[in-house]
Amino acid sequence: MRSLTNLLGDINETFWFPPKASSFAEETDSFFMAIMWISVVFFVLIVAAMVYFVMKFRRRPGYRGDSSALHSNTLEITWTVIPTIIVIWIFARGVYGYMDMMTPPAGDTIDINVTAQKWDWQFQYPNGAISDELFIPNERNIRLRMRSIDVLHAFYVPSFRAKSDVVPGRVTTMWFRPIMEGDFDLFCAEYCGDKHSEMIKKQGVHVLDMESYETKLAELAKPPSHPVYHGYWLYKNRGCKACHSLDGKKIVGPSFQGSWGETVQLSTGESIAFDDQYVQESIYKPQAKFRSGYEKASQMPSFEGQLSLEEVMSLTAFMKEMKNEAFIKLVSDEDGLTPEEAKSYGISDEAVAAKDEGSESGGKGDPANEMPAEPNK
Amino acid sequence: MSEIADLSALPQEEREARENFLFNTKGFLSWALTLDHKRIGLMYLVGVMSAFFIAGMLALLIRLELMTPTNTYLSNAQYNQVFTLHGAIMVFLFIIPSVPAALGNFLVPVMLGAKDVAFPRLNLSSFYLWVSGAVFFLAAMLYTGLDTGWTFYTPYSTTTQGPVVAATMGVFILGFSSIFTGLNFIVTINTMRPPGMEWFKMPLFLWATYATSIIQVLATPVLGITVLLLAAERILHIGIFDPAYNGDPVTYQHFFWFYSHPAVYIMILPGMGIISELMSVHSHKSIFGYRFVAYSSVAIALFGFLVWGHHMFTSGMANVTTIIFSALTFTVSIPSAIKVFNWLATMYKGTVQLNTPMCYALNFIFLFTIGGLTGLWLGALSTDRPLHDTYFVVAHFHYVMVGGTLVGFLGGVFHWWPKMTGKMFSETWGKISCLLVFLGFNLTFLPQFVLGSRGMPRRYAQYVAEFQELHQMSSYGAFLLGFGLFVALGVFIHSLMAGKKAPPNPWGGATLEWQCTSPPPYYNFLEPPTVNDPYNYKPLAYRDGDRGWEYVHPEAPEVPQSEPEPAQS
């Protein structure tokens, strides 16, 4: 499936552009090429005139130039008016394409809420399901309503030729209509700090046929029931993994591994037990207490109103399990916690096993694979 | 200021050596406390070149890191600090003061046949403001590593760790330096033009400088206000730009670009002024369409105030606002195009001599044309949408700022180098440096247009592997460009050490600076010279390498003659 879409992508790519995967692409690309040809004509004329004049009028024995002032109002007006007419046309066509991009067709759109935060994306679908990658049906109008909970971000899918800033304190909307099934890249295009260049979803925008889309949404709406697995699932899907590792390394915040039950040092010099109370407070009021050495964690947004008490308890259960060597080994390897591993560890249930057949075999959501692939050349 | 000593008894050569502004007084303090605009100009030149060296090295570090898609030498955080430093130093310490403060300080009074600028002390204080601003700025940024990007966008800048307040205070101080220089030039050009130099007999470099100065005086205060508000928000938590205190980040962008877009014209207009001089002098041909070139400078300065919104096409402005800004943006493209056409037409029927400064001028036209034309994609709303904040934008503004301003600046330095130092430089190596800069520059930034249109966002420490080849091309180009600039530096150093003595007028220029010795005496002109057309080359004839061009025509304007009359001042 994946290699097939890649292959398809390769065929659709050109020297200048990624695949034309949305309804904007045709107009934008042909307009791009139109400006290109206009520019090439002007550029060639300018450089040709430059080279010709340098050769023709160069200082050399037997040639005498005339240094007196030349002037021609006709010429000046010509080369003022012609570019003016051309830029008016470019302006007008730009507005034409822009209005299409800014005006979602009335009715029949699928509204998806997007939350951007350092350094992850969350997508909430009409049925309430939440995911960290975007799943959309092909040939349908998609409208994104985007919020940021910290700094400026920008939602940019090159293959859709669509981009819009996500501004904290505002709700920005954008729409597009995918016209090709496949997996496309999502980039954050507005500088947002340390992991700006990792706030990407490599092949993380999935355009599916309507049936697969609906199946996917139904799966996403049903979280795992076992608290530990549910915690792991939340960790992957709700943005924790952007700043907290499972392998003990410091990313921005402390790792989830091995902290449970320890006494940790706060930046104020006090000590505090790493327990349910502390975890809950850190999720709802992250600014209250920082662990020493993690003052940069002041960037963590509050999850109050975003994670329910039940979800916080699942996360706590997951953190508790992260003391267990065997469990750590399962979750921190290349492919994360696969359904089989969960089953063998005894934290799975029927619903999860069925659901994960679909999602995990797609190879998505694995923290280790979120990063740009190793250079293969 | 010391009296002009009566040295008329001495032979001419020795008198010139004694009066030459570089050596008429000696010692550190004679430079540190000088009021001579030429010395201040040279000190600025050394200052901005040092800033350029630092920021250029940072650019190479960026390109080295981007050879591979993953972190190699720099962590994400270090990469962010490096590109912030690169941008901030280049913009605030190099490009903005480069031409006006370094070349402008040296040239404006001499081109006007005046002894100095209108306010010499203000001039010296502007230099020290620049130095203290620079020290403050660098210290603040290096202290804990500023990582906001040179634009200080909120709310990132109001929440990040690091010395944002100190750094913005550095910007504030540098802004005053810029305002002082602009104010000085406006007054100087208004009041100190010599008899006969009407507005439309001014050299075009002065028109460009005048237009630039107007922007500096009108726009820079807004930058000052912006950084003060930013500091107030960070320290006092007054809600202006940060939604956490009921502010709005887009408001910051309006404030910031209201200065920083006109600032783009502070950067490019003086470069255009240089090119107007270079094209005319080295084509030995009066400038084509003088009035159009002069008016286009003013037009660019005025339109430049109305287009800041094009930095915010994806920021979520209202559609109508966005469309209006797009329309206004295209108005700026017309005067720029007019300039290019007039420069080209200037060569027509002239006598083109490919001296090093001319090579740089042609290089400028080539690169600036690409920079200008690629602006069309970004001004047009539908194509800007995918290209905004990608490498397409990076390549576009580097073509304008580096291909335009830097190349123009280098052309200007080569052109006036004999006048400033009294030494000629190696033509061959000068031209080689120009060729290397040309090749290196295009190899660096042409691939970035493709990167951008294929979707590579800006300010990425790591990137997806498919972009690697284009990034590597760009990096190799950057190393070549760096090498070319080092060759240019070598040419200058060699000229200082072993350059031949420069004649007063090595290129055959008709503006006033070519009428005094190279380097000029500390008083420039004993009395205001009479002036005619700054682009009338008819009375000039080439003698030979040692004598350069001299006036032979009976109509030649009076040269300040070799008999300085004592007790004139």
PDB file of N, CA and C in Angstrom, chain B residues 136-192:
ATOM      1  N   PHE B 136      26.574  45.545  22.717  1.00  0.00           N
ATOM      2  CA  PHE B 136      25.438  45.177  23.560  1.00  0.00           C
ATOM      3  C   PHE B 136      24.666  44.011  22.945  1.00  0.00           C
ATOM      4  N   PHE B 137      24.405  44.155  21.661  1.00  0.00           N
ATOM      5  CA  PHE B 137      23.617  43.191  20.892  1.00  0.00           C
ATOM      6  C   PHE B 137      24.318  41.835  20.864  1.00  0.00           C
ATOM      7  N   LEU B 138      25.623  41.864  20.517  1.00  0.00           N
ATOM      8  CA  LEU B 138      26.373  40.611  20.426  1.00  0.00           C
ATOM      9  C   LEU B 138      26.485  39.956  21.789  1.00  0.00           C
ATOM     10  N   ALA B 139      26.792  40.772  22.805  1.00  0.00           N
ATOM     11  CA  ALA B 139      26.953  40.216  24.144  1.00  0.00           C
ATOM     12  C   ALA B 139      25.644  39.568  24.585  1.00  0.00           C
ATOM     13  N   ALA B 140      24.538  40.291  24.357  1.00  0.00           N
ATOM     14  CA  ALA B 140      23.242  39.764  24.779  1.00  0.00           C
ATOM     15  C   ALA B 140      22.925  38.459  24.076  1.00  0.00           C
ATOM     16  N   MET B 141      23.218  38.425  22.781  1.00  0.00           N
ATOM     17  CA  MET B 141      22.829  37.226  22.040  1.00  0.00           C
ATOM     18  C   MET B 141      23.710  36.041  22.382  1.00  0.00           C
ATOM     19  N   LEU B 142      24.999  36.321  22.633  1.00  0.00           N
ATOM     20  CA  LEU B 142      25.904  35.212  22.913  1.00  0.00           C
ATOM     21  C   LEU B 142      25.761  34.726  24.348  1.00  0.00           C
ATOM     22  N   TYR B 143      25.261  35.607  25.227  1.00  0.00           N
ATOM     23  CA  TYR B 143      25.272  35.288  26.643  1.00  0.00           C
ATOM     24  C   TYR B 143      24.507  34.006  26.949  1.00  0.00           C
ATOM     25  N   THR B 144      23.249  33.959  26.552  1.00  0.00           N
ATOM     26  CA  THR B 144      22.548  32.687  26.760  1.00  0.00           C
ATOM     27  C   THR B 144      21.999  32.097  25.475  1.00  0.00           C
ATOM     28  N   GLY B 145      22.295  32.757  24.372  1.00  0.00           N
ATOM     29  CA  GLY B 145      21.846  32.171  23.112  1.00  0.00           C
ATOM     30  C   GLY B 145      20.435  32.574  22.775  1.00  0.00           C
ATOM     31  N   LEU B 146      20.308  33.642  22.005  1.00  0.00           N
ATOM     32  CA  LEU B 146      18.989  34.081  21.586  1.00  0.00           C
ATOM     33  C   LEU B 146      18.520  33.165  20.471  1.00  0.00           C
ATOM     34  N   ASP B 147      17.257  32.759  20.495  1.00  0.00           N
ATOM     35  CA  ASP B 147      16.795  31.810  19.482  1.00  0.00           C
ATOM     36  C   ASP B 147      15.456  32.214  18.900  1.00  0.00           C
ATOM     37  N   THR B 148      15.203  33.517  18.793  1.00  0.00           N
ATOM     38  CA  THR B 148      13.881  33.936  18.330  1.00  0.00           C
ATOM     39  C   THR B 148      13.822  34.151  16.829  1.00  0.00           C
ATOM     40  N   GLY B 149      14.940  34.025  16.122  1.00  0.00           N
ATOM     41  CA  GLY B 149      14.981  34.520  14.743  1.00  0.00           C
ATOM     42  C   GLY B 149      15.148  36.028  14.810  1.00  0.00           C
ATOM     43  N   TRP B 150      15.621  36.635  13.702  1.00  0.00           N
ATOM     44  CA  TRP B 150      15.899  38.080  13.798  1.00  0.00           C
ATOM     45  C   TRP B 150      14.624  38.895  13.895  1.00  0.00           C
ATOM     46  N   THR B 151      13.465  38.245  13.666  1.00  0.00           N
ATOM     47  CA  THR B 151      12.214  38.992  13.649  1.00  0.00           C
ATOM     48  C   THR B 151      11.561  39.125  15.025  1.00  0.00           C
ATOM     49  N   PHE B 152      12.040  38.411  16.020  1.00  0.00           N
ATOM     50  CA  PHE B 152      11.500  38.499  17.389  1.00  0.00           C
ATOM     51  C   PHE B 152       9.985  38.291  17.432  1.00  0.00           C
ATOM     52  N   TYR B 153       9.467  37.374  16.633  1.00  0.00           N
ATOM     53  CA  TYR B 153       8.009  37.182  16.609  1.00  0.00           C
ATOM     54  C   TYR B 153       7.474  36.796  17.987  1.00  0.00           C
ATOM     55  N   THR B 154       6.375  37.444  18.367  1.00  0.00           N
ATOM     56  CA  THR B 154       5.662  37.041  19.578  1.00  0.00           C
ATOM     57  C   THR B 154       4.688  35.924  19.213  1.00  0.00           C
ATOM     58  N   PRO B 155       4.233  35.105  20.131  1.00  0.00           N
ATOM     59  CA  PRO B 155       4.606  35.075  21.548  1.00  0.00           C
ATOM     60  C   PRO B 155       5.866  34.260  21.824  1.00  0.00           C
ATOM     61  N   TYR B 156       6.541  33.795  20.766  1.00  0.00           N
ATOM     62  CA  TYR B 156       7.761  33.033  21.049  1.00  0.00           C
ATOM     63  C   TYR B 156       8.760  33.895  21.819  1.00  0.00           C
ATOM     64  N   SER B 157       8.908  35.157  21.356  1.00  0.00           N
ATOM     65  CA  SER B 157       9.921  36.011  21.967  1.00  0.00           C
ATOM     66  C   SER B 157       9.520  36.456  23.373  1.00  0.00           C
ATOM     67  N   THR B 158       8.214  36.406  23.686  1.00  0.00           N
ATOM     68  CA  THR B 158       7.842  36.812  25.038  1.00  0.00           C
ATOM     69  C   THR B 158       7.865  35.626  26.001  1.00  0.00           C
ATOM     70  N   THR B 159       7.997  34.415  25.471  1.00  0.00           N
ATOM     71  CA  THR B 159       8.003  33.263  26.374  1.00  0.00           C
ATOM     72  C   THR B 159       9.335  32.543  26.433  1.00  0.00           C
ATOM     73  N   THR B 160      10.191  32.718  25.402  1.00  0.00           N
ATOM     74  CA  THR B 160      11.413  31.932  25.377  1.00  0.00           C
ATOM     75  C   THR B 160      12.377  32.386  26.477  1.00  0.00           C
ATOM     76  N   GLN B 161      13.227  31.464  26.869  1.00  0.00           N
ATOM     77  CA  GLN B 161      14.325  31.843  27.749  1.00  0.00           C
ATOM     78  C   GLN B 161      15.279  32.694  26.936  1.00  0.00           C
ATOM     79  N   GLY B 162      16.148  33.409  27.586  1.00  0.00           N
ATOM     80  CA  GLY B 162      17.149  34.139  26.821  1.00  0.00           C
ATOM     81  C   GLY B 162      16.928  35.626  26.893  1.00  0.00           C
ATOM     82  N   PRO B 163      17.954  36.352  26.521  1.00  0.00           N
ATOM     83  CA  PRO B 163      18.000  37.792  26.786  1.00  0.00           C
ATOM     84  C   PRO B 163      17.295  38.592  25.730  1.00  0.00           C
ATOM     85  N   VAL B 164      16.002  38.333  25.524  1.00  0.00           N
ATOM     86  CA  VAL B 164      15.292  39.045  24.465  1.00  0.00           C
ATOM     87  C   VAL B 164      15.288  40.543  24.745  1.00  0.00           C
ATOM     88  N   VAL B 165      15.098  40.921  26.003  1.00  0.00           N
ATOM     89  CA  VAL B 165      15.016  42.350  26.322  1.00  0.00           C
ATOM     90  C   VAL B 165      16.349  43.032  26.020  1.00  0.00           C
ATOM     91  N   ALA B 166      17.448  42.405  26.454  1.00  0.00           N
ATOM     92  CA  ALA B 166      18.755  43.012  26.203  1.00  0.00           C
ATOM     93  C   ALA B 166      19.025  43.132  24.707  1.00  0.00           C
ATOM     94  N   ALA B 167      18.706  42.070  23.976  1.00  0.00           N
ATOM     95  CA  ALA B 167      18.961  42.098  22.536  1.00  0.00           C
ATOM     96  C   ALA B 167      18.129  43.179  21.860  1.00  0.00           C
ATOM     97  N   THR B 168      16.866  43.307  22.281  1.00  0.00           N
ATOM     98  CA  THR B 168      16.042  44.333  21.646  1.00  0.00           C
ATOM     99  C   THR B 168      16.524  45.732  22.034  1.00  0.00           C
ATOM    100  N   MET B 169      17.093  45.874  23.218  1.00  0.00           N
ATOM    101  CA  MET B 169      17.677  47.171  23.560  1.00  0.00           C
ATOM    102  C   MET B 169      18.852  47.488  22.627  1.00  0.00           C
ATOM    103  N   GLY B 170      19.606  46.439  22.274  1.00  0.00           N
ATOM    104  CA  GLY B 170      20.681  46.631  21.292  1.00  0.00           C
ATOM    105  C   GLY B 170      20.111  47.150  19.982  1.00  0.00           C
ATOM    106  N   VAL B 171      18.995  46.566  19.563  1.00  0.00           N
ATOM    107  CA  VAL B 171      18.345  47.016  18.334  1.00  0.00           C
ATOM    108  C   VAL B 171      17.907  48.474  18.471  1.00  0.00           C
ATOM    109  N   PHE B 172      17.405  48.810  19.651  1.00  0.00           N
ATOM    110  CA  PHE B 172      16.938  50.171  19.929  1.00  0.00           C
ATOM    111  C   PHE B 172      18.086  51.173  19.752  1.00  0.00           C
ATOM    112  N   ILE B 173      19.242  50.833  20.348  1.00  0.00           N
ATOM    113  CA  ILE B 173      20.409  51.724  20.250  1.00  0.00           C
ATOM    114  C   ILE B 173      20.857  51.844  18.793  1.00  0.00           C
ATOM    115  N   LEU B 174      20.922  50.692  18.103  1.00  0.00           N
ATOM    116  CA  LEU B 174      21.336  50.713  16.702  1.00  0.00           C
ATOM    117  C   LEU B 174      20.384  51.568  15.866  1.00  0.00           C
ATOM    118  N   GLY B 175      19.111  51.552  16.247  1.00  0.00           N
ATOM    119  CA  GLY B 175      18.129  52.366  15.544  1.00  0.00           C
ATOM    120  C   GLY B 175      18.472  53.842  15.639  1.00  0.00           C
ATOM    121  N   PHE B 176      18.913  54.282  16.811  1.00  0.00           N
ATOM    122  CA  PHE B 176      19.288  55.686  16.950  1.00  0.00           C
ATOM    123  C   PHE B 176      20.483  56.036  16.078  1.00  0.00           C
ATOM    124  N   SER B 177      21.428  55.104  16.006  1.00  0.00           N
ATOM    125  CA  SER B 177      22.574  55.333  15.133  1.00  0.00           C
ATOM    126  C   SER B 177      22.103  55.580  13.710  1.00  0.00           C
ATOM    127  N   SER B 178      21.146  54.751  13.291  1.00  0.00           N
ATOM    128  CA  SER B 178      20.620  54.856  11.939  1.00  0.00           C
ATOM    129  C   SER B 178      19.880  56.181  11.736  1.00  0.00           C
ATOM    130  N   ILE B 179      19.087  56.578  12.732  1.00  0.00           N
ATOM    131  CA  ILE B 179      18.338  57.840  12.633  1.00  0.00           C
ATOM    132  C   ILE B 179      19.307  59.020  12.538  1.00  0.00           C
ATOM    133  N   PHE B 180      20.358  59.016  13.363  1.00  0.00           N
ATOM    134  CA  PHE B 180      21.325  60.122  13.362  1.00  0.00           C
ATOM    135  C   PHE B 180      21.972  60.264  11.985  1.00  0.00           C
ATOM    136  N   THR B 181      22.381  59.121  11.412  1.00  0.00           N
ATOM    137  CA  THR B 181      23.015  59.177  10.094  1.00  0.00           C
ATOM    138  C   THR B 181      22.042  59.745   9.071  1.00  0.00           C
ATOM    139  N   GLY B 182      20.799  59.259   9.107  1.00  0.00           N
ATOM    140  CA  GLY B 182      19.812  59.715   8.132  1.00  0.00           C
ATOM    141  C   GLY B 182      19.544  61.203   8.261  1.00  0.00           C
ATOM    142  N   LEU B 183      19.361  61.654   9.499  1.00  0.00           N
ATOM    143  CA  LEU B 183      19.090  63.066   9.771  1.00  0.00           C
ATOM    144  C   LEU B 183      20.226  63.933   9.250  1.00  0.00           C
ATOM    145  N   ASN B 184      21.427  63.504   9.548  1.00  0.00           N
ATOM    146  CA  ASN B 184      22.618  64.237   9.122  1.00  0.00           C
ATOM    147  C   ASN B 184      22.652  64.396   7.607  1.00  0.00           C
ATOM    148  N   PHE B 185      22.360  63.320   6.899  1.00  0.00           N
ATOM    149  CA  PHE B 185      22.430  63.381   5.438  1.00  0.00           C
ATOM    150  C   PHE B 185      21.327  64.270   4.868  1.00  0.00           C
ATOM    151  N   ILE B 186      20.136  64.179   5.466  1.00  0.00           N
ATOM    152  CA  ILE B 186      19.044  65.013   4.954  1.00  0.00           C
ATOM    153  C   ILE B 186      19.441  66.477   5.050  1.00  0.00           C
ATOM    154  N   VAL B 187      19.934  66.888   6.231  1.00  0.00           N
ATOM    155  CA  VAL B 187      20.300  68.290   6.420  1.00  0.00           C
ATOM    156  C   VAL B 187      21.470  68.653   5.513  1.00  0.00           C
ATOM    157  N   THR B 188      22.456  67.750   5.437  1.00  0.00           N
ATOM    158  CA  THR B 188      23.626  68.041   4.613  1.00  0.00           C
ATOM    159  C   THR B 188      23.221  68.251   3.153  1.00  0.00           C
ATOM    160  N   ILE B 189      22.405  67.341   2.642  1.00  0.00           N
ATOM    161  CA  ILE B 189      22.051  67.451   1.220  1.00  0.00           C
ATOM    162  C   ILE B 189      21.140  68.649   0.978  1.00  0.00           C
ATOM    163  N   ASN B 190      20.278  68.956   1.925  1.00  0.00           N
ATOM    164  CA  ASN B 190      19.405  70.111   1.748  1.00  0.00           C
ATOM    165  C   ASN B 190      20.164  71.429   1.782  1.00  0.00           C
ATOM    166  N   THR B 191      21.123  71.556   2.689  1.00  0.00           N
ATOM    167  CA  THR B 191      21.690  72.882   2.933  1.00  0.00           C
ATOM    168  C   THR B 191      23.088  73.077   2.377  1.00  0.00           C
ATOM    169  N   MET B 192      23.803  72.023   2.047  1.00  0.00           N
ATOM    170  CA  MET B 192      25.213  72.210   1.747  1.00  0.00           C
ATOM    171  C   MET B 192      25.575  71.920   0.302  1.00  0.00           C
TER     172      MET B 192
END
